[in-house]
Coordinates of C-alpha atoms in Angstrom, one line a residue:
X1221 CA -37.0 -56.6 -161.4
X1222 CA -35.2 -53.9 -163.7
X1223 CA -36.4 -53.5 -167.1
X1224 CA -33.8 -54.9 -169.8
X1225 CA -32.4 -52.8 -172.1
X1226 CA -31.2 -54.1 -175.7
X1227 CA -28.1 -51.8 -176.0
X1228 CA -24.3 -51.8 -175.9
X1229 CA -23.2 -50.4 -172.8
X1230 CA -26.0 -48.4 -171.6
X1231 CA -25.9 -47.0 -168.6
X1232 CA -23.6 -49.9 -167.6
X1233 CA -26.2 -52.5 -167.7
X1234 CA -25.3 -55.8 -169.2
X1235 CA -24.1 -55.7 -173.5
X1236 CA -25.8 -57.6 -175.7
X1237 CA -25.3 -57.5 -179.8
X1238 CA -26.9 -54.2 -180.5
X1239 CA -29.9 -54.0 -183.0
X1240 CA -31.3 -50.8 -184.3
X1241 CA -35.1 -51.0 -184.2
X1242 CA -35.6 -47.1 -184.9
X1243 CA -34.6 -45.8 -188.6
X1244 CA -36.0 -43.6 -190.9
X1245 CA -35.4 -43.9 -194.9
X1246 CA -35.2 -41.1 -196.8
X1247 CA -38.7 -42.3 -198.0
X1248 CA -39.8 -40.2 -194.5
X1249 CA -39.6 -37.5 -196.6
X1250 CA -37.6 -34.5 -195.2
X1251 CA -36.7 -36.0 -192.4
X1252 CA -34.2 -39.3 -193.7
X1253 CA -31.5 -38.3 -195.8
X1254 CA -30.3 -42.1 -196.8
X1255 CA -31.5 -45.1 -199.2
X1256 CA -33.0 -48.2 -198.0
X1257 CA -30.3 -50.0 -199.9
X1258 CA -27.3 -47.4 -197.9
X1259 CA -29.0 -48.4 -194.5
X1260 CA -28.7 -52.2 -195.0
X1261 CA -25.4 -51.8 -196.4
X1262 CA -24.3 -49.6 -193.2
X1263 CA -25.9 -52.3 -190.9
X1264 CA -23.6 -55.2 -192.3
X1265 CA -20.5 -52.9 -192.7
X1266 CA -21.3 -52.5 -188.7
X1267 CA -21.5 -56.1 -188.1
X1268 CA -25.3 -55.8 -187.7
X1269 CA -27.1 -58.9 -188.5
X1270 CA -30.5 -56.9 -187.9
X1271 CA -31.9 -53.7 -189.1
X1272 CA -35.2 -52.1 -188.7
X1273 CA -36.8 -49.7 -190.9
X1274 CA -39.9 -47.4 -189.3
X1275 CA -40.6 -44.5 -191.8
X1276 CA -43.3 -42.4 -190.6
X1277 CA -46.6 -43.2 -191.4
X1278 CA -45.2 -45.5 -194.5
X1279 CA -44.0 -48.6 -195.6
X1280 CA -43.3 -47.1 -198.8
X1281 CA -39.2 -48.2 -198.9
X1282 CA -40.3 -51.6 -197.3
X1283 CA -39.7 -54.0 -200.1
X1284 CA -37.1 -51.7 -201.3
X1285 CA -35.1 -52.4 -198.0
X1286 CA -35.8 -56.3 -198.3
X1287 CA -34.1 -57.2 -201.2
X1288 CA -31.3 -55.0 -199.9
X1289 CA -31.2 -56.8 -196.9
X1290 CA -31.2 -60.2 -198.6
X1291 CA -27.9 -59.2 -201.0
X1292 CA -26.4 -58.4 -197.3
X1293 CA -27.1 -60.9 -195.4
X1294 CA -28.8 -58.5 -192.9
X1295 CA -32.0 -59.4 -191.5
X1296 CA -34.8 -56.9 -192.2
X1297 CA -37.6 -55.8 -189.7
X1298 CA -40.3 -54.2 -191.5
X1299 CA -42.1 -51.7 -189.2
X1300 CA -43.1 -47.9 -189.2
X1301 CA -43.4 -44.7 -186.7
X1302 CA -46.9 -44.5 -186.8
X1303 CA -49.1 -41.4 -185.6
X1304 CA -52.0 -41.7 -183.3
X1305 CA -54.5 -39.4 -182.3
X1306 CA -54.5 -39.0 -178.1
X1307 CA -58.1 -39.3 -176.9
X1308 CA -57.6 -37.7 -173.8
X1309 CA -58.6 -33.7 -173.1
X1310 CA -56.1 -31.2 -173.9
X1311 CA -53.7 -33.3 -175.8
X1312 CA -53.0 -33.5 -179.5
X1313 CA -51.1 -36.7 -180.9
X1314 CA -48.2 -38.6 -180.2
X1315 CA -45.4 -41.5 -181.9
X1316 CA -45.7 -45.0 -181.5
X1317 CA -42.9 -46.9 -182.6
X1318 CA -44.7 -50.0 -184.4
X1319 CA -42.9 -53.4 -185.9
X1320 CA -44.2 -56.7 -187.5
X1321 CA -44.1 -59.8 -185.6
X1322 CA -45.3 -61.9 -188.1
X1323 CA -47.7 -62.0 -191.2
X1324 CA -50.9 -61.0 -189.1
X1325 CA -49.0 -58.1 -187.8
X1326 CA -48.2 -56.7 -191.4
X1327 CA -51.4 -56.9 -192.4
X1328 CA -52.6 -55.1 -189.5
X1329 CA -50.0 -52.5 -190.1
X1330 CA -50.8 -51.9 -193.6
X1331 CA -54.5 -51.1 -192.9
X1332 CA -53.4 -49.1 -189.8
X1333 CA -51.8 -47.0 -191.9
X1334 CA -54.4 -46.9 -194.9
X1335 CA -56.6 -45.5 -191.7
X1336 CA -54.2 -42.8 -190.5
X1337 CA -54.2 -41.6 -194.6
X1338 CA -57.8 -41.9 -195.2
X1339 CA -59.6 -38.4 -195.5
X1340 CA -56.0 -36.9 -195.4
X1341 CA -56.7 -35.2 -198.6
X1342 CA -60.2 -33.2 -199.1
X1343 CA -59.7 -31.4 -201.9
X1344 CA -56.7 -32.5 -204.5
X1345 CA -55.1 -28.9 -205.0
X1346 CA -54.4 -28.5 -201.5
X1347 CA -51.4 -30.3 -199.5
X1348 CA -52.3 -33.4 -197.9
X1349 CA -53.0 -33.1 -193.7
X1350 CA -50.7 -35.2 -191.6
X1351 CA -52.1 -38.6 -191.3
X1352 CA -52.9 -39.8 -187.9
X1353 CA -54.6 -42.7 -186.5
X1354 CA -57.1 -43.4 -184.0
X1355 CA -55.8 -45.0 -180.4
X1356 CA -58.9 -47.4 -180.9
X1357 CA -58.2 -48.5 -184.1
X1358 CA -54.7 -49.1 -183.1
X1359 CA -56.1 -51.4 -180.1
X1360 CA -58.2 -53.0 -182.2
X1361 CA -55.4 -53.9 -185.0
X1362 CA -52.5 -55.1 -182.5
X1363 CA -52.3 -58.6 -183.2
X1364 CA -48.9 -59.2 -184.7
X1365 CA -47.1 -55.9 -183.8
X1366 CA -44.2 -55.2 -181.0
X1367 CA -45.0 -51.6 -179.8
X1368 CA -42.1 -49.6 -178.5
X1369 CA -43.4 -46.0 -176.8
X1370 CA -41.8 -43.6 -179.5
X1371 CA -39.2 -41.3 -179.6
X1372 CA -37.9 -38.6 -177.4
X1373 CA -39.4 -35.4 -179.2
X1374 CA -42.7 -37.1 -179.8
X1375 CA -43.4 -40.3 -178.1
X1376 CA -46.4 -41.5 -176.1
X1377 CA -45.1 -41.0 -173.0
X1378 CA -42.5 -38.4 -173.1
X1379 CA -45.5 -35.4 -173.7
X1380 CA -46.4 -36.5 -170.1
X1381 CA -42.8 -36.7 -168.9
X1382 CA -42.7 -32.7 -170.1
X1383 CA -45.9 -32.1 -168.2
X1384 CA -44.4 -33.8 -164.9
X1385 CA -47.6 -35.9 -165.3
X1386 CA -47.0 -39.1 -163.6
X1387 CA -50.3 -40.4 -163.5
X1388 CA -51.3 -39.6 -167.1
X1389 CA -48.0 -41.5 -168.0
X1390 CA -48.9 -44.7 -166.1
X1391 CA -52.4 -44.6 -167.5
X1392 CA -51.7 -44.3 -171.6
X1393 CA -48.7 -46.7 -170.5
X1394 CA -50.4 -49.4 -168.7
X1395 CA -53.2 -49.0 -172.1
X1396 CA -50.8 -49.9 -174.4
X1397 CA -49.4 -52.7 -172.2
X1398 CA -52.6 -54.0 -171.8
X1399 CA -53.5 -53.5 -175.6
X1400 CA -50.3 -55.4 -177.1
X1401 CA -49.5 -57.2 -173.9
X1402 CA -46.1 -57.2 -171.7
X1403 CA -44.4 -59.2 -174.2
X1404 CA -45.0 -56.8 -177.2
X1405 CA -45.0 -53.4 -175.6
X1406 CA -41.4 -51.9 -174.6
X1407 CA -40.5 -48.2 -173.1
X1408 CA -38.4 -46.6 -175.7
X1409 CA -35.2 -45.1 -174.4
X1410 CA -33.3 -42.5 -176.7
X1411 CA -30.3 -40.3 -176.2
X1412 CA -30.2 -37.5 -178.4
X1413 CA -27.8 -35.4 -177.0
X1414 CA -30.0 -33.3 -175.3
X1415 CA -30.5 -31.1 -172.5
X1416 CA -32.0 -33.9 -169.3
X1417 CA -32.0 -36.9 -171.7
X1418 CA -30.4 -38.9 -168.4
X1419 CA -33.5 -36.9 -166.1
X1420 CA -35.7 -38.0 -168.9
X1421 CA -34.3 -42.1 -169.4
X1422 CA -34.4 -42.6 -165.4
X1423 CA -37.8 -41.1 -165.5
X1424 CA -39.2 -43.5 -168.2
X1425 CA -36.7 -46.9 -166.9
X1426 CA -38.6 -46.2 -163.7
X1427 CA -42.4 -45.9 -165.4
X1428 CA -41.4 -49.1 -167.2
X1429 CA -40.9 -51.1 -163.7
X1430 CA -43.6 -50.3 -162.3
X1431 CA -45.5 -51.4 -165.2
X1432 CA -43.8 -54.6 -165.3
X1433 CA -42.3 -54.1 -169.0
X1434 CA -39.0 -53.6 -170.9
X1435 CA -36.7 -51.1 -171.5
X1436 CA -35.4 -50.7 -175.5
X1437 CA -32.9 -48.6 -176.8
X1438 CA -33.1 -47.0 -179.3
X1439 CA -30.9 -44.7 -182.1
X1440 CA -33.7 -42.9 -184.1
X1441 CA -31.3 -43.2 -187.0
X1442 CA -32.1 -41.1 -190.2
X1443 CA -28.6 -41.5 -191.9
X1444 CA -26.0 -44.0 -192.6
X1445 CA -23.3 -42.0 -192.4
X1446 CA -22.3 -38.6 -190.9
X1447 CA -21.6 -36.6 -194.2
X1448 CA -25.5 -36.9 -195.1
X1449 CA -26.2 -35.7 -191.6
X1450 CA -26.7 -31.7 -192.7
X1451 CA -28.9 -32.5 -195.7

């Protein structure tokens, strides 16, 4: 009964060949500070058959990252961190972690996305405001997609960890399990290097049992190599 988690040597749980379903391009503008093409290259110099790529709120660097991939021999996963709008009082929005499945799911994707950018821009001299998308148009467009729970700062279910709010956890949890089913929906574990990232794993390993889904985790990569970290 305890969740699985898709890492190498986490925690002291079994290893499997690590893949890295988190990544951000430099086309998540300033926020990823490497190429598509340096990504895929860093993944096969790693001896990573698999790579993900989940810009934010994009898939701009998506076929960009393909044909790298195929030069490589790296398989790609085409996905994105996608921002959705939380329904319930008092809260804001929160990161959902979304990748394709298959040909249904990227078409879902893509208009998920053209939804979180529509009306982002009412008047054309102004800056653009952040894109989000609706938790119901995200139910309604799951076919295809593996959901994983987002990422440590911003994820769907670390706002409520923060709050100590159990309940509120299990109830957007058990909504997303029930909208992409137990097969597709995965806690996202992440280890930053933070203060209570072990308090804060425990916590969501534990949320994930007793919703009778998977652990995943994950890097939240946004470079290939240390020397691009400062920029």
């Amino acid at each position: 009964g305890r969740p699985l988690v898709l890492a190498a040597g986490l925690g002291g749980l079994p290893t499997v060949s690590y893949v890295e379903l988190h990544c951000h391009s430099a086309y998540s503008f300033l926020d990823g500070a490497s190429t598509p093409a340096e990504l895929a290259a860093a993944a096969a110099g790693h001896g990573q058959g698999t790579l993900a790529i989940t810009d934010h709120d994009g898939l701009w660097g998506a076929m960009e990252f393909a044909h790298a991939c195929k030069g490589l021999g790296v398989r790609p996963i085409t996905g994105a961190e996608v921002t959705v709008e939380d329904p319930r009082p008092g809260r804001d929005r929160f990161h959902l972690t979304l990748l394709v499945e298959d040909a249904t799911g990227y078409r879902n994707l893509c208009r998920l996305i053209t939804e979180a950018h529509r009306d982002t821009r009412p008047r054309p001299d102004r800056e653009p405001l952040p894109p989000s998308v609706p938790l119901a148009e995200l139910e309604r467009r799951a076919e295809g997609l593996v959901c994983l729970s987002g990422c440590a700062r911003e994820g769907a279910l670390v706002g409520d960890w923060g709050r100590d709010d159990r309940s509120g956890a299990a109830e957007l949890g058990g909504r997303l399990a029930s909208c992409f089913g137990r097969e597709r929906f995965r806690v996202e574990l992440q280890r930053p290097l933070w203060r209570r990232d072990r308090a804060r794993n425990r916590w969501l390993a534990g949320l994930a049992e007793r919703l009778g889904v998977s652990c995943v985790a994950t890097g939240d990569v946004h470079a290939h190599a240390q020397g691009r970290v400062r920029l």
